[in-house]
Coordinates of C-alpha atoms in Angstrom, one line a residue:
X5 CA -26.4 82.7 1.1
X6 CA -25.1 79.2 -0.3
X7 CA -28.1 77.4 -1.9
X8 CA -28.1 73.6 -1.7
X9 CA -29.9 71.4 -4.7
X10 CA -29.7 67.9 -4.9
X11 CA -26.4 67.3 -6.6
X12 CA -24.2 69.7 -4.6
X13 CA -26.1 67.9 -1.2
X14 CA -24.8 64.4 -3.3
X15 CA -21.4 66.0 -3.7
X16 CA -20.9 67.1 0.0
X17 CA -21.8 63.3 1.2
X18 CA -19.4 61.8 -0.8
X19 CA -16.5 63.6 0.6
X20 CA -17.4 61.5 3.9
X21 CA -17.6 58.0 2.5
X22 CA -16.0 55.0 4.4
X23 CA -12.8 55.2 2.3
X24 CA -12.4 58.5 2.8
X25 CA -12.7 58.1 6.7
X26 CA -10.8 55.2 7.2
X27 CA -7.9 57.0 4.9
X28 CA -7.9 60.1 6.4
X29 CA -9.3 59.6 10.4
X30 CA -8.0 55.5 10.9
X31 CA -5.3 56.5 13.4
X32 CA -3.5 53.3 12.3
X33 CA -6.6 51.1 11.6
X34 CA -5.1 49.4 8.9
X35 CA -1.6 48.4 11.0
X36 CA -3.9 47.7 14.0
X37 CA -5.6 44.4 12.0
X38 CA -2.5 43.9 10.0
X39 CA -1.0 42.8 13.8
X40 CA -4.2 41.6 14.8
X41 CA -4.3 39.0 11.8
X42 CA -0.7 38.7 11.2
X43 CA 1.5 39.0 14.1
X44 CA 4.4 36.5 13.7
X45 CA 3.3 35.0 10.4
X46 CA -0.4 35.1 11.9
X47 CA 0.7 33.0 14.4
X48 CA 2.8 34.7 17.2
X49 CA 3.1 38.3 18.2
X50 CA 3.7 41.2 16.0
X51 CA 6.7 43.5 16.6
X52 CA 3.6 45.4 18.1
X53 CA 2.7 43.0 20.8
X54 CA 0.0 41.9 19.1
X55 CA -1.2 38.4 18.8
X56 CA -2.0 36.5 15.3
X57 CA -5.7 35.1 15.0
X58 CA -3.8 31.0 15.4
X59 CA -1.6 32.1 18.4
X60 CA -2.7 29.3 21.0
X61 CA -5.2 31.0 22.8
X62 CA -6.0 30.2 26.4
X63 CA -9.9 29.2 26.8
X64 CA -12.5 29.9 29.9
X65 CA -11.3 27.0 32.1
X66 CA -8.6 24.1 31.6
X67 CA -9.7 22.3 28.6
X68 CA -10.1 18.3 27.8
X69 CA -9.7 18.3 24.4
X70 CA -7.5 20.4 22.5
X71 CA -8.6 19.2 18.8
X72 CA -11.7 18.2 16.8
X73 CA -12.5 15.9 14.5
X74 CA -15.7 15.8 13.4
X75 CA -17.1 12.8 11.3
X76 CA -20.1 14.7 9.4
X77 CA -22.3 11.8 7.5
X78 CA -24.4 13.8 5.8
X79 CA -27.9 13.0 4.5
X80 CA -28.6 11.7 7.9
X81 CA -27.8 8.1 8.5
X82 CA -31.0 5.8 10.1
X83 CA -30.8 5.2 13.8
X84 CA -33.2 2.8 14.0
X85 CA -30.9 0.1 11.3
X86 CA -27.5 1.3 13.4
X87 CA -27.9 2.6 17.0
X88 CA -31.2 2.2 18.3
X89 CA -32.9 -1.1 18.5
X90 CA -36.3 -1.5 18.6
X91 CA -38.4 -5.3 18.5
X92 CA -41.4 -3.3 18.8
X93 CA -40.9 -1.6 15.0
X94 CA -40.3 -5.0 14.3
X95 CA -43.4 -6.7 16.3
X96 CA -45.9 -3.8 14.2
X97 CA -44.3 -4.2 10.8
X98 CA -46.6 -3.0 8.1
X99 CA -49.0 -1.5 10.4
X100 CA -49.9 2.0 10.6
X101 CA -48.4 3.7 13.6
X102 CA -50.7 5.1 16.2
X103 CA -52.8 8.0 15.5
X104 CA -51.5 10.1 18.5
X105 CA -48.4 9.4 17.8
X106 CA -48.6 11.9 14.1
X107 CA -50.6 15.0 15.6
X108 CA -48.9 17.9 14.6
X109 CA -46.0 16.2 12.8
X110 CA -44.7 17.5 9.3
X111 CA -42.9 15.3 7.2
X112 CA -40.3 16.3 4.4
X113 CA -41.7 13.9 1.5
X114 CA -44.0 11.1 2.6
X115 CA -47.7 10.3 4.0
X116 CA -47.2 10.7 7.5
X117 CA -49.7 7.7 8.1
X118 CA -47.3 5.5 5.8
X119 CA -47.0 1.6 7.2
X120 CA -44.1 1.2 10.1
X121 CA -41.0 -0.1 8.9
X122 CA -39.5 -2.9 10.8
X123 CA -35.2 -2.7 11.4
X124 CA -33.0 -4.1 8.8
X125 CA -30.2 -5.4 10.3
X126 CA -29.8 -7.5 13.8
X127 CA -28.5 -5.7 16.6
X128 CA -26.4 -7.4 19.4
X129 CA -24.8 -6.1 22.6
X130 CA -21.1 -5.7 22.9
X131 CA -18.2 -5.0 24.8
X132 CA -17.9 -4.8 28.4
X133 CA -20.6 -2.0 27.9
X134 CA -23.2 -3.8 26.6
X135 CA -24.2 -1.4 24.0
X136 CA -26.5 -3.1 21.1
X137 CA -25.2 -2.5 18.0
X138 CA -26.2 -3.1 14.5
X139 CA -24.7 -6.1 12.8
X140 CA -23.2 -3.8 9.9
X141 CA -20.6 -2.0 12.4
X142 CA -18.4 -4.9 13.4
X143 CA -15.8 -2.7 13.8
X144 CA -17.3 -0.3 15.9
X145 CA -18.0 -2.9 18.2
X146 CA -15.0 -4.2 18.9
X147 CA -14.4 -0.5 20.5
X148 CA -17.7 0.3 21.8
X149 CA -16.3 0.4 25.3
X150 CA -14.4 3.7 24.4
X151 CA -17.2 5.8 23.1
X152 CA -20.3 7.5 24.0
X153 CA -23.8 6.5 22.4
X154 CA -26.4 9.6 22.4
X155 CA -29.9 8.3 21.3
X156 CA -31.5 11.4 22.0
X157 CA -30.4 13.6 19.9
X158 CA -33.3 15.6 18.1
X159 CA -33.3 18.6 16.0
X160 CA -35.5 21.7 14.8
X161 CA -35.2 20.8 10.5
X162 CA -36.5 18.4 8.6
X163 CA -34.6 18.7 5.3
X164 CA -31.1 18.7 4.3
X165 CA -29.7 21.8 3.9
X166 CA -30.9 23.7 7.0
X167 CA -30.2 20.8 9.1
X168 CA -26.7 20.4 7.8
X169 CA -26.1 24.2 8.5
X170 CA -27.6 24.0 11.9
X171 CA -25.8 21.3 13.1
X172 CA -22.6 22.8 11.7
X173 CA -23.3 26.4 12.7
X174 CA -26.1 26.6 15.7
X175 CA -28.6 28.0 13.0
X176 CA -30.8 27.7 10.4
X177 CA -29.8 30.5 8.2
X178 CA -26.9 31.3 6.5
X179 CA -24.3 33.3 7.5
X180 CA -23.3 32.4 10.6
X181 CA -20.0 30.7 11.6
X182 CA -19.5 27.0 11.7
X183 CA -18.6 24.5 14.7
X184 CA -14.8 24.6 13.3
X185 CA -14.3 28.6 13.0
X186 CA -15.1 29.2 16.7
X187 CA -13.2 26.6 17.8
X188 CA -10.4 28.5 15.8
X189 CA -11.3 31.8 16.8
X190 CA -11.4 30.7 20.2
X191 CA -8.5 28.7 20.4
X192 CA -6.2 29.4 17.8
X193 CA -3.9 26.5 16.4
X194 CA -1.1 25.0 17.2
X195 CA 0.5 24.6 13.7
X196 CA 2.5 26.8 12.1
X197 CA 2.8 25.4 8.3
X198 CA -1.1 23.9 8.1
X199 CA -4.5 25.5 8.5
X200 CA -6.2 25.8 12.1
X201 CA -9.4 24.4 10.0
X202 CA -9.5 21.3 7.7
X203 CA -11.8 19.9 5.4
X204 CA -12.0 16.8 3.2
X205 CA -15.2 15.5 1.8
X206 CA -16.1 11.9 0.4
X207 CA -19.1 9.8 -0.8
X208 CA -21.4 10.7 -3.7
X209 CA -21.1 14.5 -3.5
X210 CA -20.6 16.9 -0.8
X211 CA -22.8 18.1 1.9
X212 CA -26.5 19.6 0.6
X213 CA -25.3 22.9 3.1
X214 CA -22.4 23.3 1.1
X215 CA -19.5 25.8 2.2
X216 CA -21.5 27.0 5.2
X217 CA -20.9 23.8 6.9
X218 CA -17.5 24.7 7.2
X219 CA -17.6 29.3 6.7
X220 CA -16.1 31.7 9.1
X221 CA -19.5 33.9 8.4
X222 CA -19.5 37.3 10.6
X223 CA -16.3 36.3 11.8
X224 CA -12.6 36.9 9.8
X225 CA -12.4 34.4 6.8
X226 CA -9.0 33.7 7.7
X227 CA -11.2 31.2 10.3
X228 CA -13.0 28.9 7.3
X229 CA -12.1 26.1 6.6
X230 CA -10.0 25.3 4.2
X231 CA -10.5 22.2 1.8
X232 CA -8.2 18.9 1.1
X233 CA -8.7 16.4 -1.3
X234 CA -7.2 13.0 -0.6
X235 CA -6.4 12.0 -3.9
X236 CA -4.7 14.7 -7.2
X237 CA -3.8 18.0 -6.0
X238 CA -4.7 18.2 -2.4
X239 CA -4.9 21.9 -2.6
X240 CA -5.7 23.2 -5.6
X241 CA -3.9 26.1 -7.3
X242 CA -1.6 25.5 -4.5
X243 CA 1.5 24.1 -6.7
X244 CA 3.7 26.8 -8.7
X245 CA 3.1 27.0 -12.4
X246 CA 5.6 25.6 -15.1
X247 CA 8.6 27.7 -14.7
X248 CA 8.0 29.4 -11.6
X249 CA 10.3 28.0 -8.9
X250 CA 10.7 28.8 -5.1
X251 CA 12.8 31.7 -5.1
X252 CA 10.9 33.4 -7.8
X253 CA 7.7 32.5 -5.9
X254 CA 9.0 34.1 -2.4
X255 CA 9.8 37.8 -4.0
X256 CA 6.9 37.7 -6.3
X257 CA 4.9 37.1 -3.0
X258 CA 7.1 39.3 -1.0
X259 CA 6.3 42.3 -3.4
X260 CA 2.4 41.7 -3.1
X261 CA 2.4 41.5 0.4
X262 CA 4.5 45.1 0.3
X263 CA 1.4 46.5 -1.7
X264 CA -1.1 44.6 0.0
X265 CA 0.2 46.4 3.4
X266 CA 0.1 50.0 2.2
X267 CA -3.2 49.6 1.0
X268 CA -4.0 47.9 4.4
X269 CA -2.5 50.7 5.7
X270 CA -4.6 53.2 4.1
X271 CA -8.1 51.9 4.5
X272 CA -8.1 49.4 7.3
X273 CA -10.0 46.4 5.7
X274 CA -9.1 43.5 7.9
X275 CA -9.8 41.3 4.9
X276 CA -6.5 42.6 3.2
X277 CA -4.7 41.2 6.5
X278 CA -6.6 38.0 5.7
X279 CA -5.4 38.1 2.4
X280 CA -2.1 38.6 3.8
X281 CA -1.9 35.8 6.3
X282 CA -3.3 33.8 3.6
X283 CA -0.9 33.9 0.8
X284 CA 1.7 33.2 3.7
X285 CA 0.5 30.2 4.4
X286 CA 0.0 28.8 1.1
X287 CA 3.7 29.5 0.8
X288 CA 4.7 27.6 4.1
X289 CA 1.6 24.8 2.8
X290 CA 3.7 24.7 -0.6
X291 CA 6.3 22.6 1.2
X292 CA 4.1 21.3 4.1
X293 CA 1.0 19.5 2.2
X294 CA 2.9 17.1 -0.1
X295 CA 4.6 15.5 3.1
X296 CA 1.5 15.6 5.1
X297 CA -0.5 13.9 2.3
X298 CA 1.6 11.1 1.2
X299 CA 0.2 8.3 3.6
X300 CA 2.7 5.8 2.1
X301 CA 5.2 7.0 4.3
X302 CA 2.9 5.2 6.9
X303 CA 3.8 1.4 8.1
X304 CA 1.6 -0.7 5.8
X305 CA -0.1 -2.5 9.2
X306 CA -1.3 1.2 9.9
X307 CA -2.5 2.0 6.1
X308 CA -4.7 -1.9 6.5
X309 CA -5.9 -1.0 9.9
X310 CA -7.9 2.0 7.7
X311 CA -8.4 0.5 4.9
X312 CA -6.2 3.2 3.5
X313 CA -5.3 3.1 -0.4
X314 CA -2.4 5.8 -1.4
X315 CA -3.5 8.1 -4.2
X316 CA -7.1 6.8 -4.0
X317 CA -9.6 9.9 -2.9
X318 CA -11.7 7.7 0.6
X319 CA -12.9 8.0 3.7
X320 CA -10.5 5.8 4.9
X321 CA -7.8 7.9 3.3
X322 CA -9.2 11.1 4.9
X323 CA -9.6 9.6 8.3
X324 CA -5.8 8.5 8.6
X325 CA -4.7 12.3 7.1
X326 CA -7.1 13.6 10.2
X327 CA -5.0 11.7 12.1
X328 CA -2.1 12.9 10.6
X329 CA -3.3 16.8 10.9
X330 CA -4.1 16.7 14.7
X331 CA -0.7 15.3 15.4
X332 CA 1.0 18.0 13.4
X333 CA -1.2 20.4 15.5
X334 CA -4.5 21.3 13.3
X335 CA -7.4 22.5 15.4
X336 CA -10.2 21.2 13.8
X337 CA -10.7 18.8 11.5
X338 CA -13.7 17.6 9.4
X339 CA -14.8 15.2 7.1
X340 CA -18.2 15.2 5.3
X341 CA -19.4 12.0 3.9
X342 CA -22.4 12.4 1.8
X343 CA -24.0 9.3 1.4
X344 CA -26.7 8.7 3.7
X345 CA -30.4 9.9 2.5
X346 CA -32.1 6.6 2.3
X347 CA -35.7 7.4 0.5
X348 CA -35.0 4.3 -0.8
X349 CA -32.3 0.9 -1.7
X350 CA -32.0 1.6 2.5
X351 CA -30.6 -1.9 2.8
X352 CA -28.1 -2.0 0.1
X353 CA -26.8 1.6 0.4
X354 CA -26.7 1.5 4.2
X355 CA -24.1 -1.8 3.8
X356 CA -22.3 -0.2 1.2
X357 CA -22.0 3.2 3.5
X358 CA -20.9 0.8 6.6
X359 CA -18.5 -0.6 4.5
X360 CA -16.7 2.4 3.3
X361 CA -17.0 4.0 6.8
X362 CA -16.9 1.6 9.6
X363 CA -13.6 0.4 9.5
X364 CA -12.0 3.8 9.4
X365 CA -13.9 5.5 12.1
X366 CA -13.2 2.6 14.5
X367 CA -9.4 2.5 13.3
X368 CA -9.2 6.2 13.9
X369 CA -10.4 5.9 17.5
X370 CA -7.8 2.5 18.0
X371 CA -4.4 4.7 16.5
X372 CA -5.1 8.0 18.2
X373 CA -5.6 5.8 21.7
X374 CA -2.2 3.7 20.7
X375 CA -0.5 7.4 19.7
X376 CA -1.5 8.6 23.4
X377 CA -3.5 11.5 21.4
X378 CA -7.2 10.1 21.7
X379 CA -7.3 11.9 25.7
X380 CA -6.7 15.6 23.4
X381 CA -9.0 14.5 21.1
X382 CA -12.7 14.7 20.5
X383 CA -14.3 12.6 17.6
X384 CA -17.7 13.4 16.9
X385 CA -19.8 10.8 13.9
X386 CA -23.2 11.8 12.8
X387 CA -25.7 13.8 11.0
X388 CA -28.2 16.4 10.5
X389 CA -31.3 14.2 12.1
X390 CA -33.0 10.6 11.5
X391 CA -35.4 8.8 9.7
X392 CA -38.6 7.6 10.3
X393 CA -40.0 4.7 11.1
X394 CA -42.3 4.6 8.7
X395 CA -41.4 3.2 5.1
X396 CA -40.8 6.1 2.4
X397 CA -41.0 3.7 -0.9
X398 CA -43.9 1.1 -0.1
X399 CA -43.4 -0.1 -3.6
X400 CA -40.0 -1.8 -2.4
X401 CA -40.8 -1.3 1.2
X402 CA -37.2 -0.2 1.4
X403 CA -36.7 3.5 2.7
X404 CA -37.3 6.1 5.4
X405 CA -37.8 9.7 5.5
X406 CA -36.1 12.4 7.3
X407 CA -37.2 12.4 11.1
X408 CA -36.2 15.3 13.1
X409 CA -37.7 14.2 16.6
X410 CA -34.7 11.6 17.3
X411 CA -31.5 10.4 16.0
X412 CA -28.5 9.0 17.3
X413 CA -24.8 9.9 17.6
X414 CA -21.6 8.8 19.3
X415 CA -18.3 10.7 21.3
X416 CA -15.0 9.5 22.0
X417 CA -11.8 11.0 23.3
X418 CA -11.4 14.3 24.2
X419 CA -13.3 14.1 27.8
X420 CA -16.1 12.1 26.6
X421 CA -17.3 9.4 29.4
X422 CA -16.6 6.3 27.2
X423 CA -18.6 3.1 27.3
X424 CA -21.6 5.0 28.5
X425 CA -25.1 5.0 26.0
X426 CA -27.5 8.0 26.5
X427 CA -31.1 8.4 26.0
X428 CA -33.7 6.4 25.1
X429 CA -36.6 7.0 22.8
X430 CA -40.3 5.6 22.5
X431 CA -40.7 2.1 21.3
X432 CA -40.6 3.0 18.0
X433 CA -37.9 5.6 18.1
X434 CA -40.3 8.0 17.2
X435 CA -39.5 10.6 19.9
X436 CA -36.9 11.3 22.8
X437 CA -38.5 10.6 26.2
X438 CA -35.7 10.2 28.4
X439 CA -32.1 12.4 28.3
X440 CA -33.0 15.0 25.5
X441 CA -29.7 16.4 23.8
X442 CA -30.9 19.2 20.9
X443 CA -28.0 20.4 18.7
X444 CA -27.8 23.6 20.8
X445 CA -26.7 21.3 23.8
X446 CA -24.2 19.1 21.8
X447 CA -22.6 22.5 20.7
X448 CA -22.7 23.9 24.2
X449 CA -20.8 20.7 25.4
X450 CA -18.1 20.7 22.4
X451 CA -17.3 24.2 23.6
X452 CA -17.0 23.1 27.2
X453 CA -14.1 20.1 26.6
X454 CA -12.6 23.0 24.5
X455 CA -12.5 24.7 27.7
X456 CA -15.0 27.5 26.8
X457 CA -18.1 28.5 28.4
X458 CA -20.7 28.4 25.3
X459 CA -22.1 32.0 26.6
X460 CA -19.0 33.5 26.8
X461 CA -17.1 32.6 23.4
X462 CA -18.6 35.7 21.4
X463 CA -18.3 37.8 18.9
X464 CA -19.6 41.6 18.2
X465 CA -21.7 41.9 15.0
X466 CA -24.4 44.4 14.2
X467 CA -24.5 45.7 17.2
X468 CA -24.6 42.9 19.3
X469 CA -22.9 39.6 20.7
X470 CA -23.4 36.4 19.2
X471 CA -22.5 33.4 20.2
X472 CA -22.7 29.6 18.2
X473 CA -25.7 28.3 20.7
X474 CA -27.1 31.6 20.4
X475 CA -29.4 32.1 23.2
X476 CA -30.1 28.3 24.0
X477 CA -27.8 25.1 25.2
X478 CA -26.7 23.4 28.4
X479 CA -23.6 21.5 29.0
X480 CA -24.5 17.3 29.1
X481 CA -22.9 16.7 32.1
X482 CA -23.6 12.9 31.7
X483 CA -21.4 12.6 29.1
X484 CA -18.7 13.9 30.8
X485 CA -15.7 12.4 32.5

């Protein structure tokens, strides 16, 4: 009779780790996600019939929009100095707000029995519409009749980074994928020689959620987003080195992606097949980028309808390349533009942000509707919540806190009712009382102009399916065409 200690016990489980099974007892798990991840390129079907993760997929029902570019201003522009005017902050200005009105409200930083905060700016209605708008988008008003004004957005965090992640990935925590990776997985792309998933970021420093605002999480990296930078080397480590030209570079890669397919082969990762699909495109991207990035091939009327500066890193450079990207077929587009946590300086900084977004974001909404392309495509511009309409810095009575309970954000293209506004909050934009949008539902209503049913677009992880709105979320019908 055998007798088993510790060690031989140790011994005997080791001869059925992972590796082992998935060499020995895969049945083809590793060429089943190599054609999964990689069929024609990654982007059409494998010899085996199988389809690439961009193959244009088709969604739940006929989709309105068939790309996304998302206008992120991160650090949660005010929405009582742009959006949402109210002479009654301005009547009570200096006062304490109502007693009432605080029970049971956490703030991130300040007293929340701080003085109210009149607006800073004047607002004015415009267009046919008759939306008010703050004096320091002139641009935007001049095409408020083609988007959609939500003032009733609200949220469930009060500080930066978990509200950035939320509002980019339908939680909290991190982990989960972003807004731009389901839209991915879901639809695929149409492009062949770019990403499916874009991202550029501007302003003083990129989003507080960092790369989660943008990761695949549970789902196949090959479905994160991938960062541009307007200005240097848009991609970096993308060029050759010194000495290293194309043909050399296509059979160094060509021998890799031998190895890298018999190891696939033998343990079944489907991150080797990421790997895979990656390195090809960064070979197509090699030749693709430098075109795609070099705005000066755009008529100069185009580059001053932007604002657009070649070879300087902008918002206004980034908005015309999202342009560029969604008419060369990228899915989803991004652009994060952290500049907007006013604790303090909330006049000055909020004309200087105006100044270096406005004018882009309205001239992104004009080309795409002169290029025919602005019915395909949704623009979203916003952030993770609000501010409060208390003052933050009495000592220069010049700032706001972060406000969860309401905030403002606008749609156009891609569906979206234009000329419509929204919601309405209390008199002193405190909370929503009329038309409540949480993130949940603004994620649930992306997915449906995608042409996806929010509980339906899921993906199997630990033993169950998740979804980006989770358990929560209902399609806004109202702003709907």
């Amino acid at each position: 009779m055998k007798i088993w200690n510790k060690e031989s016990r140790l011994e005997g489980l080791n001869l059925l780790t992972r590796r082992w099974f998935l060499e020995e007892c895969s049945i083809g798990l590793g060429s089943m996600a190599l054609g999964h991840l990689l069929g024609g390129a990654g982007l059409g079907k494998s010899g085996s019939g199988q389809l690439g993760p961009f193959t244009p997929k088709a969604p739940h029902h006929r989709p309105k929009a068939k790309n996304v570019i998302f206008l992120f201003m991160a650090g949660a522009p005010s929405h009582l100095e742009l959006f949402d005017y109210k002479p009654q902050l301005t009547k009570f200005d200096g006062t304490l707000p109502p007693a009432e009105l605080l029970e049971g409200f956490r703030t991130a930083f300040i007293d929340p029995n701080s003085k109210l905060l009149g607006p800073k700016f004047k607002f004015s209605r415009q267009g046919q519409c008759g939306a008010e708008i703050s004096e320091v988008l002139p641009y935007l008003s001049k095409v408020v009749d083609d988007i959609a004004i939500v003032k009733s957005m609200f949220t469930d965090a009060f500080n930066h980074a978990p509200g950035q992640i939320l509002m980019n990935t339908g939680s909290q925590q991190f982990g989960r994928p972003s807004l731009g990776a389901w839209a991915t997985y879901g639809l695929g792309s149409q492009s062949q020689n770019l990403p499916a998933f874009v991202v550029f970021s501007s302003g003083k420093k990129g989003p507080s959620g960092g790369n989660s605002c943008w990761g695949s999480g549970f789902l196949p990296t090959v479905y994160q987003g991938v960062q541009f930078r307007s200005a240097s080397e848009p991609v970096l480590y993308l060029s050759n080195p010194r000495g290293v030209d194309s043909e050399l570079q296509r059979d160094s890669l060509d021998t890799i992606q031998d190895l890298n397919r018999l190891r696939l082969g033998k343990v079944g990762d489907p991150e080797i097949a990421t790997r895979i699909n990656s390195f090809e495109m960064a070979f197509r991207m090699q030749t693709s980028v430098p075109e795609l990035m070099d705005i000066s091939q755009e008529p100069q009327f185009i580059q001053d309808l932007y604002g657009a500066q070649p070879g300087k890193s902008s918002f206004a450079n980034n908005c015309l390349l999202a342009r560029r990207l969604v008419e060369r077929g990228v899915r989803f587009v991004q652009l994060f533009h952290e500049s907007w946590d006013q604790h303090s300086y909330l006049v000055k900084d909020i004309q200087k942000n105006c100044k270096d977004t406005d004018q882009a974001s309205a001239a992104l909404i004009k080309d795409l509707k002169q290029r025919g392309l602005l019915d395909e495509t949704l623009i979203i511009w916003g952030g993770e919540f609000g501010r409060t309409p208390m003052v933050q810095a009495e000592s220069a009575a010049d700032g706001r806190d972060h406000h969860p309970k309401a905030f403002s954000l606008w749609l156009a293209g891609g569906g979206v009712r234009p000329g419509v506004t929204l919601g309405e909050t209390d008199e002193l934009g405190f909370n929503v009382v009329n038309d409540k949008v949480h993130v949940h539902d603004l994620h649930a209503t992306i997915l449906h102009l995608l042409g996806f049913d929010h509980t339906k677009l899921t993906y199997r992880f630990q033993g169950r399916d998740f979804r980006l709105t989770d358990v929560h979320g209902n399609v806004v019908d109202k702003l709907l065409i």
